[in-house]
Amino acid sequence: MFIVALSYIAPLEEIDAQLAQHVLWLKQCYADGLFLASGRKEPRTGGIILARGDRHALQQRLAQDPFALAGLARYDITEFHPSMTAPGLEVLAVPAEEPAP
């Protein structure tokens, strides 16, 4: 599982001009099963995406984000293996056969 931290490197006016296309891209990533959650940072300096799957596939998909294509955001990827979750989020935990750090 991955936490992707987007940091805007352009003015919000440029971000807002690409926002509709970015949202369409997000929806496709959800439909493909890659993304689990996403949202804006507060203050509005970027966003956070919770993703699953293969790192290489994730990096390729992030490169297709309209924000990336326009040079508006930087993406920092952190991989982690959730070993505990709140009730209702058990689906996120690492399966028992995988060692958790």
PDB file of C-alpha atoms in Angstrom:
ATOM      1  CA  MET A   1       0.000   0.000   0.000  1.00  0.00           C
ATOM      2  CA  PHE A   2       1.162   3.523  -0.719  1.00  0.00           C
ATOM      3  CA  ILE A   3       0.652   7.053   0.503  1.00  0.00           C
ATOM      4  CA  VAL A   4       1.161   9.531  -2.316  1.00  0.00           C
ATOM      5  CA  ALA A   5       1.712  13.131  -1.244  1.00  0.00           C
ATOM      6  CA  LEU A   6       1.154  15.658  -4.027  1.00  0.00           C
ATOM      7  CA  SER A   7       2.734  19.063  -3.536  1.00  0.00           C
ATOM      8  CA  TYR A   8       1.691  21.886  -5.820  1.00  0.00           C
ATOM      9  CA  ILE A   9       4.608  23.641  -7.509  1.00  0.00           C
ATOM     10  CA  ALA A  10       2.463  26.144  -9.412  1.00  0.00           C
ATOM     11  CA  PRO A  11      -0.045  28.848  -8.418  1.00  0.00           C
ATOM     12  CA  LEU A  12      -3.550  27.699  -7.464  1.00  0.00           C
ATOM     13  CA  GLU A  13      -4.953  29.427 -10.562  1.00  0.00           C
ATOM     14  CA  GLU A  14      -3.022  26.943 -12.716  1.00  0.00           C
ATOM     15  CA  ILE A  15      -4.105  24.040 -10.484  1.00  0.00           C
ATOM     16  CA  ASP A  16      -7.749  25.098 -10.754  1.00  0.00           C
ATOM     17  CA  ALA A  17      -7.488  25.290 -14.557  1.00  0.00           C
ATOM     18  CA  GLN A  18      -6.594  21.560 -14.619  1.00  0.00           C
ATOM     19  CA  LEU A  19      -8.816  20.453 -11.743  1.00  0.00           C
ATOM     20  CA  ALA A  20     -11.700  19.032 -13.820  1.00  0.00           C
ATOM     21  CA  GLN A  21      -9.283  16.870 -15.841  1.00  0.00           C
ATOM     22  CA  HIS A  22      -7.496  15.798 -12.644  1.00  0.00           C
ATOM     23  CA  VAL A  23     -10.829  14.684 -11.123  1.00  0.00           C
ATOM     24  CA  LEU A  24     -11.629  12.622 -14.245  1.00  0.00           C
ATOM     25  CA  TRP A  25      -8.201  10.997 -13.950  1.00  0.00           C
ATOM     26  CA  LEU A  26      -8.835  10.250 -10.243  1.00  0.00           C
ATOM     27  CA  LYS A  27     -12.197   8.656 -11.054  1.00  0.00           C
ATOM     28  CA  GLN A  28     -10.547   6.371 -13.611  1.00  0.00           C
ATOM     29  CA  CYS A  29      -7.903   5.334 -11.076  1.00  0.00           C
ATOM     30  CA  TYR A  30     -10.680   4.455  -8.600  1.00  0.00           C
ATOM     31  CA  ALA A  31     -12.568   2.522 -11.290  1.00  0.00           C
ATOM     32  CA  ASP A  32      -9.393   0.568 -12.049  1.00  0.00           C
ATOM     33  CA  GLY A  33      -9.021  -0.354  -8.349  1.00  0.00           C
ATOM     34  CA  LEU A  34      -5.737   1.500  -7.866  1.00  0.00           C
ATOM     35  CA  PHE A  35      -6.872   4.255  -5.488  1.00  0.00           C
ATOM     36  CA  LEU A  36      -8.577   3.745  -2.117  1.00  0.00           C
ATOM     37  CA  ALA A  37      -8.921   7.334  -0.872  1.00  0.00           C
ATOM     38  CA  SER A  38      -7.842  10.826  -1.851  1.00  0.00           C
ATOM     39  CA  GLY A  39      -8.307  14.439  -0.873  1.00  0.00           C
ATOM     40  CA  ARG A  40      -6.841  17.910  -0.521  1.00  0.00           C
ATOM     41  CA  LYS A  41      -4.257  18.908   2.039  1.00  0.00           C
ATOM     42  CA  GLU A  42      -5.220  21.675   4.436  1.00  0.00           C
ATOM     43  CA  PRO A  43      -3.943  24.289   3.841  1.00  0.00           C
ATOM     44  CA  ARG A  44      -4.406  23.723   0.107  1.00  0.00           C
ATOM     45  CA  THR A  45      -0.821  22.979  -0.875  1.00  0.00           C
ATOM     46  CA  GLY A  46      -1.482  19.638  -2.565  1.00  0.00           C
ATOM     47  CA  GLY A  47      -3.255  16.380  -1.900  1.00  0.00           C
ATOM     48  CA  ILE A  48      -2.967  12.876  -0.495  1.00  0.00           C
ATOM     49  CA  ILE A  49      -3.788   9.602  -2.256  1.00  0.00           C
ATOM     50  CA  LEU A  50      -3.996   6.182  -0.618  1.00  0.00           C
ATOM     51  CA  ALA A  51      -3.191   3.582  -3.286  1.00  0.00           C
ATOM     52  CA  ARG A  52      -2.551  -0.132  -3.638  1.00  0.00           C
ATOM     53  CA  GLY A  53      -0.840  -2.356  -6.157  1.00  0.00           C
ATOM     54  CA  ASP A  54       2.578  -2.283  -7.756  1.00  0.00           C
ATOM     55  CA  ARG A  55       4.924   0.708  -7.284  1.00  0.00           C
ATOM     56  CA  HIS A  56       5.964   0.779 -10.943  1.00  0.00           C
ATOM     57  CA  ALA A  57       2.339   0.746 -12.134  1.00  0.00           C
ATOM     58  CA  LEU A  58       1.513   3.500  -9.633  1.00  0.00           C
ATOM     59  CA  GLN A  59       4.412   5.644 -10.855  1.00  0.00           C
ATOM     60  CA  GLN A  60       3.290   5.196 -14.454  1.00  0.00           C
ATOM     61  CA  ARG A  61      -0.258   6.204 -13.541  1.00  0.00           C
ATOM     62  CA  LEU A  62       0.881   9.254 -11.574  1.00  0.00           C
ATOM     63  CA  ALA A  63       2.838  10.393 -14.629  1.00  0.00           C
ATOM     64  CA  GLN A  64      -0.491  10.495 -16.507  1.00  0.00           C
ATOM     65  CA  ASP A  65      -2.143  12.867 -14.007  1.00  0.00           C
ATOM     66  CA  PRO A  66      -3.010  16.153 -15.752  1.00  0.00           C
ATOM     67  CA  PHE A  67      -1.207  17.945 -12.908  1.00  0.00           C
ATOM     68  CA  ALA A  68       1.973  15.983 -13.740  1.00  0.00           C
ATOM     69  CA  LEU A  69       1.595  16.442 -17.483  1.00  0.00           C
ATOM     70  CA  ALA A  70       1.328  20.213 -16.986  1.00  0.00           C
ATOM     71  CA  GLY A  71       4.241  20.317 -14.504  1.00  0.00           C
ATOM     72  CA  LEU A  72       2.031  21.541 -11.659  1.00  0.00           C
ATOM     73  CA  ALA A  73       2.758  19.023  -8.891  1.00  0.00           C
ATOM     74  CA  ARG A  74       5.493  16.895  -7.320  1.00  0.00           C
ATOM     75  CA  TYR A  75       4.658  13.351  -6.141  1.00  0.00           C
ATOM     76  CA  ASP A  76       6.268  11.688  -3.117  1.00  0.00           C
ATOM     77  CA  ILE A  77       5.452   7.987  -2.675  1.00  0.00           C
ATOM     78  CA  THR A  78       5.718   6.191   0.671  1.00  0.00           C
ATOM     79  CA  GLU A  79       5.132   2.447   0.800  1.00  0.00           C
ATOM     80  CA  PHE A  80       3.788   0.937   3.997  1.00  0.00           C
ATOM     81  CA  HIS A  81       2.289  -2.307   5.247  1.00  0.00           C
ATOM     82  CA  PRO A  82      -0.675  -1.629   7.556  1.00  0.00           C
ATOM     83  CA  SER A  83      -0.730  -4.195  10.338  1.00  0.00           C
ATOM     84  CA  MET A  84      -3.516  -2.612  12.411  1.00  0.00           C
ATOM     85  CA  THR A  85      -6.694  -0.791  11.381  1.00  0.00           C
ATOM     86  CA  ALA A  86      -9.741   0.821  12.922  1.00  0.00           C
ATOM     87  CA  PRO A  87     -12.951  -1.233  12.888  1.00  0.00           C
ATOM     88  CA  GLY A  88     -14.388  -1.284   9.376  1.00  0.00           C
ATOM     89  CA  LEU A  89     -11.008  -0.853   7.683  1.00  0.00           C
ATOM     90  CA  GLU A  90      -9.744  -4.422   8.121  1.00  0.00           C
ATOM     91  CA  VAL A  91      -9.559  -4.807   4.341  1.00  0.00           C
ATOM     92  CA  LEU A  92      -6.515  -2.503   4.423  1.00  0.00           C
ATOM     93  CA  ALA A  93      -4.474  -4.709   6.783  1.00  0.00           C
ATOM     94  CA  VAL A  94      -1.608  -6.814   5.466  1.00  0.00           C
ATOM     95  CA  PRO A  95      -2.774 -10.438   5.007  1.00  0.00           C
ATOM     96  CA  ALA A  96      -1.584 -12.800   7.735  1.00  0.00           C
ATOM     97  CA  GLU A  97       0.780 -14.658   5.373  1.00  0.00           C
ATOM     98  CA  GLU A  98       2.718 -11.422   4.650  1.00  0.00           C
ATOM     99  CA  PRO A  99       5.140 -10.272   7.338  1.00  0.00           C
ATOM    100  CA  ALA A 100       4.384  -6.760   8.541  1.00  0.00           C
ATOM    101  CA  PRO A 101       7.227  -4.470   9.659  1.00  0.00           C
TER     102      PRO A 101
END
